[in-house]
Coordinates of N, CA, C and O in Angstrom, one line a residue:
M1 N 0.8 -1.2 0.0 CA 0.0 0.0 0.0 C 0.9 1.2 0.0 O 1.9 1.3 0.7
A2 N 0.5 2.2 -0.7 CA 1.2 3.5 -0.7 C 0.3 4.6 -0.2 O -0.9 4.5 -0.3
F3 N 0.9 5.7 0.2 CA 0.0 6.8 0.7 C 0.7 8.1 0.3 O 2.0 8.2 0.3
G4 N 0.0 9.1 0.1 CA 0.5 10.5 -0.1 C 0.2 11.3 1.2 O -0.6 10.9 2.0
L5 N 0.9 12.4 1.3 CA 0.7 13.2 2.5 C -0.3 14.3 2.2 O -0.2 15.0 1.3
G6 N -1.3 14.3 3.1 CA -2.4 15.3 2.9 C -2.5 16.2 4.0 O -1.6 16.4 4.8
V7 N -3.7 16.7 4.2 CA -4.0 17.7 5.2 C -5.0 17.2 6.2 O -6.0 16.5 5.8
S8 N -4.9 17.5 7.4 CA -5.9 17.1 8.4 C -6.2 18.3 9.4 O -5.7 19.4 9.2
S9 N -6.9 18.0 10.4 CA -7.4 19.1 11.3 C -6.3 19.6 12.3 O -5.3 18.9 12.5
A10 N -6.6 20.7 12.9 CA -5.6 21.3 13.8 C -5.5 20.6 15.2 O -6.5 20.2 15.7
S11 N -4.3 20.5 15.7 CA -4.1 20.1 17.0 C -2.6 20.3 17.4 O -1.9 20.8 16.5
A12 N -2.2 20.0 18.5 CA -0.8 20.2 18.9 C 0.1 19.3 18.0 O 1.2 19.7 17.7
Y13 N -0.3 18.2 17.6 CA 0.4 17.4 16.6 C -0.7 16.5 15.9 O -1.7 16.1 16.5
D14 N -0.5 16.2 14.7 CA -1.4 15.3 13.9 C -0.6 14.1 13.5 O 0.5 14.2 13.0
L15 N -1.2 12.9 13.6 CA -0.5 11.6 13.3 C -1.2 11.0 12.1 O -2.4 11.1 11.9
Y16 N -0.5 10.2 11.3 CA -1.0 9.5 10.2 C -1.6 8.1 10.6 O -2.4 7.5 9.9
G17 N -1.1 7.5 11.7 CA -1.6 6.2 12.1 C -0.7 5.1 11.6 O -1.0 3.9 11.9
Y18 N 0.4 5.4 11.0 CA 1.4 4.4 10.6 C 2.7 4.7 11.4 O 2.9 5.8 12.0
Q19 N 3.6 3.7 11.5 CA 4.9 3.9 12.1 C 5.9 2.9 11.6 O 5.5 1.9 11.1
W20 N 7.2 3.2 11.8 CA 8.2 2.2 11.5 C 8.2 1.1 12.6 O 7.9 1.4 13.7
D21 N 8.5 -0.1 12.2 CA 8.6 -1.2 13.1 C 9.8 -1.2 14.0 O 9.8 -1.8 15.0
S22 N 10.8 -0.5 13.6 CA 12.1 -0.4 14.4 C 12.2 1.0 14.9 O 11.5 1.9 14.5
S23 N 13.2 1.2 15.7 CA 13.5 2.5 16.3 C 14.5 3.3 15.5 O 15.0 4.3 16.0
S24 N 14.8 2.8 14.3 CA 15.8 3.5 13.4 C 15.4 3.3 12.0 O 14.9 2.2 11.6
V25 N 15.7 4.2 11.1 CA 15.5 4.0 9.7 C 16.7 4.6 9.0 O 17.2 5.7 9.3
S26 N 17.2 3.9 8.0 CA 18.4 4.3 7.2 C 17.8 5.1 6.0 O 16.7 4.7 5.4
Y27 N 18.6 6.1 5.5 CA 18.1 6.8 4.3 C 19.3 7.1 3.4 O 20.5 7.2 3.9
Y28 N 19.0 7.4 2.2 CA 20.0 7.7 1.2 C 19.7 9.1 0.6 O 18.5 9.5 0.5
I29 N 20.7 9.8 0.1 CA 20.5 11.1 -0.6 C 21.1 11.0 -2.0 O 22.2 10.4 -2.2
N30 N 20.3 11.5 -2.9 CA 20.8 11.4 -4.3 C 22.2 12.1 -4.4 O 22.4 13.2 -3.9
S31 N 23.1 11.4 -5.1 CA 24.5 11.9 -5.2 C 24.6 13.2 -6.0 O 25.6 13.9 -5.9
A32 N 23.6 13.6 -6.8 CA 23.7 14.9 -7.5 C 23.5 16.1 -6.7 O 23.9 17.2 -7.1
F33 N 23.0 16.0 -5.5 CA 22.9 17.1 -4.6 C 24.3 17.7 -4.2 O 25.2 16.9 -4.0
A34 N 24.4 19.0 -4.1 CA 25.6 19.6 -3.7 C 26.0 19.1 -2.3 O 25.1 18.8 -1.5
S35 N 27.3 19.1 -1.9 CA 27.7 18.6 -0.6 C 27.0 19.5 0.5 O 26.7 18.9 1.6
S36 N 26.9 20.8 0.3 CA 26.3 21.6 1.3 C 24.8 21.2 1.5 O 24.3 21.3 2.7
F37 N 24.1 20.8 0.5 CA 22.7 20.3 0.6 C 22.7 19.0 1.4 O 21.8 18.9 2.3
K38 N 23.6 18.1 1.1 CA 23.6 16.8 1.9 C 23.9 17.1 3.3 O 23.3 16.5 4.2
T39 N 24.8 18.0 3.6 CA 25.1 18.3 5.0 C 23.9 18.9 5.7 O 23.6 18.5 6.9
A40 N 23.2 19.8 5.1 CA 21.9 20.4 5.6 C 20.9 19.3 5.9 O 20.2 19.4 6.9
M41 N 20.8 18.4 5.0 CA 19.8 17.3 5.2 C 20.2 16.4 6.4 O 19.3 16.0 7.2
K42 N 21.4 16.1 6.5 CA 21.9 15.3 7.7 C 21.7 16.1 9.0 O 21.4 15.5 10.0
T43 N 21.9 17.4 8.9 CA 21.6 18.2 10.1 C 20.2 18.1 10.5 O 19.8 18.1 11.7
S44 N 19.3 18.1 9.5 CA 17.8 18.0 9.7 C 17.5 16.7 10.5 O 16.7 16.7 11.4
D45 N 18.1 15.6 10.1 CA 17.8 14.4 10.8 C 18.2 14.4 12.3 O 17.6 13.9 13.2
A46 N 19.3 15.1 12.5 CA 19.9 15.3 13.9 C 18.9 16.0 14.8 O 18.8 15.7 16.0
S47 N 18.1 16.9 14.2 CA 17.1 17.6 15.0 C 16.1 16.6 15.6 O 15.7 16.7 16.8
W48 N 15.6 15.7 14.8 CA 14.7 14.7 15.2 C 15.3 13.7 16.2 O 14.7 13.2 17.1
D49 N 16.6 13.3 15.9 CA 17.3 12.4 16.7 C 17.4 12.9 18.2 O 17.4 12.1 19.1
A50 N 17.5 14.2 18.3 CA 17.7 14.8 19.6 C 16.4 15.2 20.3 O 16.4 15.8 21.4
A51 N 15.2 14.7 19.8 CA 13.9 15.1 20.3 C 13.5 14.4 21.6 O 12.5 14.8 22.2
G52 N 14.3 13.4 22.0 CA 14.0 12.7 23.2 C 13.1 11.4 23.0 O 12.6 10.8 24.0
A53 N 12.8 11.0 21.8 CA 12.0 9.9 21.5 C 12.9 8.7 21.2 O 14.1 8.8 21.0
D54 N 12.4 7.5 21.3 CA 13.1 6.2 21.0 C 13.1 6.0 19.5 O 12.5 5.0 19.0
F55 N 13.8 6.9 18.8 CA 13.9 6.8 17.3 C 15.1 7.6 16.8 O 15.4 8.6 17.4
S56 N 15.7 7.1 15.8 CA 16.8 7.8 15.2 C 16.9 7.5 13.7 O 16.5 6.5 13.2
F57 N 17.4 8.5 13.0 CA 17.7 8.3 11.6 C 19.2 7.9 11.4 O 20.0 8.2 12.2
S58 N 19.4 7.2 10.3 CA 20.8 6.7 10.0 C 21.1 7.0 8.6 O 20.5 6.4 7.7
Y59 N 22.0 7.9 8.3 CA 22.4 8.3 7.0 C 23.2 7.1 6.4 O 24.2 6.7 7.0
A60 N 22.8 6.5 5.3 CA 23.4 5.3 4.7 C 24.3 5.6 3.5 O 24.9 4.7 3.0
G61 N 24.3 6.9 3.0 CA 25.2 7.3 1.9 C 24.4 7.8 0.8 O 23.2 8.1 0.8
T62 N 25.1 8.0 -0.3 CA 24.5 8.5 -1.6 C 24.0 7.4 -2.4 O 24.4 6.2 -2.3
T63 N 23.1 7.8 -3.4 CA 22.6 6.8 -4.3 C 22.3 7.5 -5.6 O 22.1 8.7 -5.7
S64 N 22.3 6.8 -6.7 CA 21.9 7.3 -8.0 C 20.4 7.3 -8.1 O 19.8 7.9 -9.0
S65 N 19.7 6.6 -7.2 CA 18.2 6.6 -7.2 C 17.7 8.0 -7.0 O 18.2 8.8 -6.2
N66 N 16.7 8.4 -7.8 CA 16.1 9.7 -7.7 C 14.6 9.6 -7.6 O 13.9 9.7 -8.7
P67 N 14.0 9.4 -6.5 CA 12.5 9.2 -6.4 C 11.8 10.5 -6.8 O 12.2 11.6 -6.4
N68 N 10.8 10.3 -7.6 CA 9.9 11.4 -8.0 C 8.5 11.2 -7.4 O 7.7 10.5 -8.0
V69 N 8.3 11.7 -6.2 CA 7.0 11.5 -5.5 C 5.9 12.3 -6.1 O 4.7 12.1 -5.8
F70 N 6.2 13.2 -7.1 CA 5.2 14.0 -7.7 C 4.4 13.3 -8.8 O 3.3 13.8 -9.2
S71 N 4.9 12.2 -9.3 CA 4.1 11.4 -10.2 C 4.3 9.9 -9.8 O 5.2 9.6 -9.0
G72 N 3.5 9.1 -10.4 CA 3.5 7.7 -10.0 C 4.9 7.1 -10.0 O 5.6 7.2 -11.0
Y73 N 5.3 6.4 -9.0 CA 6.5 5.7 -9.0 C 6.4 4.4 -8.1 O 5.4 4.3 -7.4
T74 N 7.3 3.5 -8.1 CA 7.2 2.3 -7.4 C 8.3 2.2 -6.3 O 9.3 2.9 -6.4
S75 N 8.1 1.4 -5.4 CA 9.0 1.1 -4.3 C 10.3 0.5 -4.8 O 10.3 -0.3 -5.7
D76 N 11.4 1.0 -4.3 CA 12.7 0.4 -4.6 C 13.3 -0.2 -3.3 O 14.5 -0.5 -3.2
S77 N 12.5 -0.2 -2.3 CA 12.9 -0.8 -1.0 C 14.0 0.0 -0.2 O 14.6 -0.6 0.7
R78 N 14.2 1.2 -0.6 CA 15.1 2.1 0.2 C 14.5 3.5 0.3 O 13.9 3.9 -0.6
S79 N 14.7 4.1 1.4 CA 14.2 5.4 1.7 C 15.2 6.4 1.2 O 16.4 6.3 1.6
S80 N 14.8 7.3 0.3 CA 15.7 8.2 -0.4 C 15.2 9.6 -0.5 O 14.0 9.9 -0.4
I81 N 16.1 10.6 -0.7 CA 15.8 12.0 -1.0 C 16.3 12.3 -2.4 O 17.5 12.0 -2.7
G82 N 15.4 12.8 -3.2 CA 15.8 13.1 -4.6 C 15.2 14.5 -5.0 O 14.8 15.3 -4.1
Y83 N 15.1 14.7 -6.3 CA 14.7 16.0 -6.8 C 14.0 15.8 -8.1 O 14.2 14.8 -8.8
Y84 N 13.2 16.8 -8.5 CA 12.5 16.8 -9.8 C 11.8 18.1 -10.0 O 11.4 18.7 -9.0
N85 N 11.8 18.6 -11.2 CA 11.1 19.9 -11.5 C 9.6 19.6 -11.7 O 9.2 19.1 -12.7
D86 N 8.8 19.9 -10.7 CA 7.3 19.7 -10.7 C 6.6 21.0 -11.1 O 5.4 21.1 -11.0
G87 N 7.3 22.1 -11.5 CA 6.7 23.3 -11.9 C 6.1 24.2 -10.8 O 6.2 23.8 -9.6
S88 N 5.6 25.3 -11.2 CA 5.2 26.3 -10.2 C 3.9 26.0 -9.4 O 3.7 26.6 -8.4
T89 N 3.2 25.0 -9.9 CA 2.0 24.6 -9.1 C 2.2 23.5 -8.1 O 1.4 23.1 -7.4
G90 N 3.4 22.9 -8.2 CA 3.8 21.8 -7.3 C 4.3 22.3 -5.9 O 4.6 23.5 -5.8
D91 N 4.3 21.4 -5.0 CA 4.7 21.7 -3.6 C 6.3 22.0 -3.7 O 6.9 21.5 -4.6
V92 N 6.8 22.7 -2.7 CA 8.2 22.9 -2.5 C 8.9 21.6 -2.4 O 10.0 21.4 -3.0
A93 N 8.4 20.7 -1.6 CA 8.9 19.3 -1.5 C 7.7 18.4 -1.2 O 6.7 18.8 -0.7
G94 N 7.9 17.1 -1.5 CA 6.8 16.2 -1.3 C 7.4 14.9 -0.7 O 8.5 14.5 -1.0
T95 N 6.6 14.2 0.1 CA 7.0 12.9 0.7 C 5.9 11.9 0.4 O 4.7 12.2 0.5
W96 N 6.3 10.7 0.1 CA 5.4 9.6 -0.2 C 5.9 8.3 0.5 O 7.1 8.1 0.5
G97 N 5.0 7.6 1.1 CA 5.5 6.4 1.8 C 4.8 5.1 1.3 O 3.7 5.2 0.7
F98 N 5.4 4.0 1.6 CA 4.8 2.7 1.3 C 4.6 1.9 2.7 O 5.5 2.0 3.6
T99 N 3.5 1.2 2.8 CA 3.2 0.6 4.0 C 2.8 -0.9 3.8 O 2.5 -1.3 2.7
S100 N 2.8 -1.6 4.9 CA 2.3 -3.0 5.0 C 1.5 -3.0 6.3 O 2.1 -2.9 7.3
G101 N 0.2 -3.1 6.2 CA -0.6 -3.0 7.4 C -0.4 -1.6 8.0 O -0.6 -0.6 7.3
S102 N -0.1 -1.6 9.3 CA 0.1 -0.3 9.9 C 1.6 0.1 10.0 O 2.0 1.1 10.6
S103 N 2.4 -0.7 9.3 CA 3.9 -0.5 9.3 C 4.4 0.3 8.1 O 4.0 -0.1 7.0
L104 N 5.2 1.2 8.3 CA 5.8 2.0 7.2 C 7.0 1.1 6.8 O 7.8 0.6 7.6
T105 N 7.2 0.9 5.4 CA 8.2 0.1 4.9 C 9.3 0.9 4.1 O 10.4 0.4 4.0
E106 N 8.9 2.0 3.6 CA 9.8 2.9 2.8 C 9.1 4.2 2.7 O 7.9 4.4 2.7
I107 N 10.0 5.3 2.6 CA 9.5 6.6 2.4 C 10.5 7.4 1.6 O 11.7 7.2 1.8
D108 N 10.0 8.3 0.8 CA 10.9 9.1 -0.1 C 10.5 10.5 -0.1 O 9.3 10.8 0.0
T109 N 11.4 11.4 -0.3 CA 11.1 12.8 -0.4 C 11.7 13.4 -1.7 O 12.8 13.0 -2.1
T110 N 11.0 14.2 -2.4 CA 11.5 14.9 -3.6 C 11.4 16.4 -3.4 O 10.4 16.9 -3.0
F111 N 12.5 17.1 -3.7 CA 12.6 18.5 -3.7 C 12.2 19.0 -5.1 O 12.7 18.4 -6.1
N112 N 11.3 19.9 -5.2 CA 10.8 20.5 -6.4 C 11.8 21.5 -6.9 O 11.9 22.6 -6.4
T113 N 12.6 21.2 -7.9 CA 13.7 22.1 -8.4 C 13.2 23.3 -9.1 O 14.0 24.1 -9.5
Y114 N 11.9 23.4 -9.3 CA 11.4 24.6 -9.9 C 11.7 25.8 -9.0 O 12.0 26.9 -9.5
Y115 N 11.7 25.5 -7.7 CA 12.0 26.5 -6.7 C 13.4 26.5 -6.4 O 14.1 25.5 -6.4
G116 N 14.0 27.6 -6.1 CA 15.4 27.7 -5.7 C 15.6 27.3 -4.2 O 14.7 27.6 -3.4
F117 N 16.7 26.6 -4.0 CA 17.0 26.2 -2.6 C 18.4 26.7 -2.2 O 19.3 26.9 -3.1
T118 N 18.6 27.0 -1.0 CA 19.8 27.5 -0.5 C 20.2 26.9 0.9 O 19.3 26.4 1.6
T119 N 21.4 27.0 1.2 CA 21.9 26.6 2.6 C 22.5 27.9 3.2 O 23.0 27.8 4.4
I120 N 22.6 29.0 2.5 CA 23.3 30.2 3.0 C 22.4 31.4 3.0 O 22.9 32.5 3.1
G121 N 21.1 31.2 3.0 CA 20.2 32.4 3.2 C 20.0 33.2 1.9 O 19.7 34.4 2.0
T122 N 20.2 32.7 0.7 CA 20.1 33.4 -0.5 C 18.6 33.9 -0.6 O 17.7 33.2 -0.4
S123 N 18.5 35.2 -0.8 CA 17.2 35.9 -0.9 C 16.3 35.2 -1.9 O 16.7 34.9 -3.0
G124 N 15.0 35.0 -1.5 CA 14.0 34.4 -2.5 C 14.1 32.9 -2.6 O 13.4 32.4 -3.5
Q125 N 14.9 32.2 -1.9 CA 15.1 30.8 -2.0 C 14.6 30.1 -0.7 O 14.6 30.7 0.3
Y126 N 14.3 28.8 -0.9 CA 13.9 28.0 0.3 C 15.1 27.4 0.9 O 16.0 26.9 0.2
D127 N 15.1 27.3 2.2 CA 16.2 26.7 3.0 C 16.1 25.2 3.0 O 15.1 24.6 3.4
V128 N 17.2 24.6 2.6 CA 17.2 23.1 2.5 C 17.0 22.5 3.9 O 16.2 21.5 4.0
Q129 N 17.7 22.9 4.9 CA 17.6 22.3 6.2 C 16.2 22.5 6.8 O 15.6 21.6 7.3
N130 N 15.6 23.7 6.6 CA 14.2 24.0 7.0 C 13.3 23.0 6.4 O 12.4 22.4 7.0
T131 N 13.4 22.9 5.1 CA 12.5 22.0 4.3 C 12.6 20.6 4.7 O 11.6 19.9 4.9
M132 N 13.9 20.1 4.8 CA 14.0 18.6 5.1 C 13.7 18.3 6.6 O 13.2 17.2 6.8
T133 N 13.9 19.2 7.5 CA 13.5 19.0 8.9 C 11.9 18.7 8.9 O 11.5 17.8 9.5
H134 N 11.2 19.6 8.2 CA 9.8 19.4 8.0 C 9.4 18.0 7.4 O 8.6 17.2 7.9
E135 N 10.1 17.7 6.3 CA 9.8 16.4 5.6 C 10.2 15.2 6.4 O 9.5 14.2 6.4
F136 N 11.3 15.3 7.2 CA 11.6 14.2 8.1 C 10.5 14.0 9.2 O 10.3 12.9 9.6
G137 N 9.8 15.0 9.5 CA 8.7 14.9 10.4 C 7.6 14.0 9.8 O 7.0 13.2 10.4
H138 N 7.4 14.1 8.4 CA 6.5 13.2 7.7 C 7.1 11.8 7.7 O 6.3 10.8 7.8
W139 N 8.4 11.7 7.6 CA 9.0 10.3 7.6 C 8.7 9.6 8.9 O 8.6 8.4 9.0
L140 N 8.5 10.4 10.0 CA 8.1 9.9 11.3 C 6.6 9.7 11.5 O 6.2 9.1 12.5
M141 N 5.9 10.1 10.5 CA 4.4 9.9 10.4 C 3.7 11.0 11.2 O 2.6 10.8 11.7
L142 N 4.3 12.2 11.2 CA 3.6 13.4 11.7 C 3.0 14.1 10.5 O 3.7 14.3 9.5
D143 N 1.8 14.5 10.6 CA 1.1 15.2 9.5 C 1.3 16.7 9.6 O 1.7 17.2 10.7
D144 N 1.0 17.5 8.6 CA 1.0 18.9 8.7 C 0.0 19.4 9.7 O -1.1 18.9 9.7
L145 N 0.4 20.4 10.5 CA -0.6 21.1 11.3 C -1.3 22.1 10.4 O -0.7 22.8 9.6
T146 N -2.6 22.1 10.6 CA -3.5 23.0 9.8 C -4.5 23.7 10.7 O -4.7 23.4 11.8
Y147 N -5.2 24.6 10.1 CA -6.3 25.3 10.8 C -7.4 25.5 9.8 O -7.2 26.0 8.7
N148 N -8.6 25.0 10.2 CA -9.8 25.1 9.3 C -9.5 24.5 7.9 O -9.9 25.0 6.9
G149 N -8.7 23.4 7.9 CA -8.5 22.7 6.7 C -7.5 23.4 5.7 O -7.3 22.9 4.6
S150 N -6.9 24.4 6.1 CA -6.0 25.2 5.2 C -4.6 25.1 5.8 O -4.4 25.6 7.0
P151 N -3.6 24.7 5.1 CA -2.2 24.7 5.6 C -1.7 26.1 5.7 O -0.5 26.3 6.1
S152 N -2.4 27.1 5.3 CA -1.9 28.5 5.4 C -2.0 29.0 6.9 O -1.4 30.0 7.2
Y153 N -2.6 28.3 7.7 CA -2.8 28.7 9.1 C -2.4 27.5 10.0 O -2.8 26.4 9.8
C154 N -1.7 27.8 11.1 CA -1.4 26.7 12.0 C -1.8 27.0 13.4 O -1.2 26.4 14.4
A155 N -2.8 27.8 13.6 CA -3.3 28.1 14.9 C -2.2 28.5 15.9 O -1.4 29.3 15.6
S156 N -2.2 27.9 17.1 CA -1.2 28.3 18.1 C 0.2 27.7 17.8 O 1.1 27.9 18.5
S157 N 0.3 26.8 16.8 CA 1.6 26.2 16.5 C 2.2 26.7 15.3 O 2.9 26.0 14.5
A158 N 2.1 28.0 15.0 CA 2.6 28.6 13.7 C 4.2 28.4 13.6 O 4.7 28.4 12.5
M159 N 4.8 28.3 14.7 CA 6.3 28.2 14.7 C 6.7 26.7 14.7 O 7.9 26.5 14.6
S160 N 5.8 25.8 14.8 CA 6.2 24.4 14.8 C 6.8 24.0 13.5 O 6.4 24.4 12.4
T161 N 7.7 23.0 13.5 CA 8.3 22.4 12.3 C 7.2 21.8 11.4 O 7.3 21.9 10.2
M162 N 6.2 21.3 12.0 CA 5.2 20.6 11.2 C 4.0 21.5 10.8 O 3.1 21.1 10.3
C163 N 4.2 22.8 11.0 CA 3.3 23.8 10.4 C 3.3 23.6 8.9 O 4.3 23.5 8.3
G164 N 2.1 23.4 8.3 CA 2.0 23.1 6.9 C 2.2 24.3 6.0 O 1.5 24.3 4.9
R165 N 3.0 25.2 6.3 CA 3.3 26.3 5.4 C 4.7 26.7 5.5 O 5.4 26.6 6.6
T166 N 5.3 27.3 4.5 CA 6.6 27.8 4.5 C 6.7 28.9 3.4 O 5.8 29.1 2.7
Y167 N 7.8 29.5 3.4 CA 8.1 30.6 2.4 C 9.6 30.8 2.2 O 10.4 30.3 3.1
P168 N 10.0 31.4 1.1 CA 11.4 31.6 0.9 C 12.0 32.4 2.1 O 11.5 33.3 2.7
G169 N 13.2 31.9 2.5 CA 13.9 32.5 3.6 C 13.6 32.0 5.0 O 14.2 32.3 6.0
N170 N 12.5 31.2 5.1 CA 12.1 30.7 6.4 C 13.1 29.7 6.9 O 13.5 28.8 6.2
T171 N 13.6 29.9 8.2 CA 14.5 29.0 8.8 C 14.0 28.5 10.2 O 14.6 27.7 10.8
Y172 N 12.8 29.0 10.6 CA 12.4 28.7 12.0 C 11.9 27.2 12.1 O 11.9 26.7 13.2
Q173 N 11.6 26.5 11.0 CA 11.2 25.1 11.1 C 12.5 24.2 11.2 O 12.3 23.0 11.3
R174 N 13.7 24.7 11.2 CA 14.9 23.9 11.4 C 14.9 23.4 12.8 O 15.4 22.3 13.0
S175 N 14.3 24.1 13.8 CA 14.3 23.7 15.2 C 13.0 23.2 15.6 O 12.0 23.8 15.3
L176 N 13.0 22.1 16.3 CA 11.7 21.5 16.8 C 11.1 22.3 17.9 O 11.9 22.8 18.8
R177 N 9.8 22.4 18.0 CA 9.1 23.0 19.1 C 8.5 21.9 19.9 O 8.6 20.7 19.6
T178 N 7.9 22.2 21.0 CA 7.4 21.2 22.0 C 6.3 20.4 21.3 O 6.3 19.1 21.5
D179 N 5.5 20.9 20.4 CA 4.5 20.1 19.7 C 5.1 19.0 18.8 O 4.7 17.9 18.8
D180 N 6.2 19.4 18.1 CA 6.9 18.4 17.3 C 7.5 17.3 18.2 O 7.3 16.1 17.8
K181 N 8.1 17.6 19.2 CA 8.7 16.6 20.1 C 7.7 15.8 20.8 O 7.8 14.5 20.9
N182 N 6.5 16.3 21.2 CA 5.5 15.6 21.8 C 4.9 14.6 20.7 O 4.5 13.5 21.1
G183 N 4.8 15.0 19.5 CA 4.3 14.1 18.4 C 5.1 12.9 18.2 O 4.6 11.8 18.2
I184 N 6.5 13.1 18.1 CA 7.3 11.9 17.9 C 7.3 11.0 19.1 O 7.4 9.8 19.0
K185 N 7.3 11.6 20.3 CA 7.2 10.8 21.5 C 5.9 10.0 21.6 O 5.9 8.9 22.1
A186 N 4.8 10.6 21.1 CA 3.6 9.9 21.1 C 3.6 8.6 20.2 O 2.9 7.6 20.5
I187 N 4.4 8.7 19.2 CA 4.5 7.5 18.3 C 5.5 6.5 18.7 O 5.2 5.3 18.8
Y188 N 6.7 7.0 19.1 CA 7.8 6.1 19.4 C 8.2 5.9 20.8 O 9.1 5.1 21.1
G189 N 7.6 6.7 21.7 CA 7.9 6.6 23.1 C 9.3 7.3 23.4 O 9.9 7.9 22.6
T190 N 9.7 7.2 24.7 CA 10.9 7.9 25.1 C 11.9 6.9 25.6 O 11.7 5.8 25.9

């Protein structure tokens, strides 16, 4: 079974109802990403590793695999981060997972290269670490926080990493807030 990431109602954290069977997941990064992007992505996983839950990410290296979650694709049995130009109407990044029963078996993220990305605060571009910290929250099965069904509003959790909105130059989602930490602890324990 595969699932896409959608929108749900507002709360301190929203869960998908799936989880990894183990307390760790390995992931790969497409080798075409600049080394500064790879470093930012690995720093993103460290934010979640330090959240106080019984779960950690494990960087497994680079891959030539380039998952495109914006159009139909099939499982390759490894969780990866890739890129694709999905145009101006596409999301900044997307995450898609594969499940068996209530267990997550693979998850992939694609950065939409239509948008510019930066690790050094370039004006008008999206921050790689900010974006991937949010997407790693989806890897853990946390949903976007929303308000009235719109990801444009996050109620009292507007600064949360899992707030379902971002903009160029945003870096506040690099750091986890209490809601984010409580969400991962609710799934994986402490």
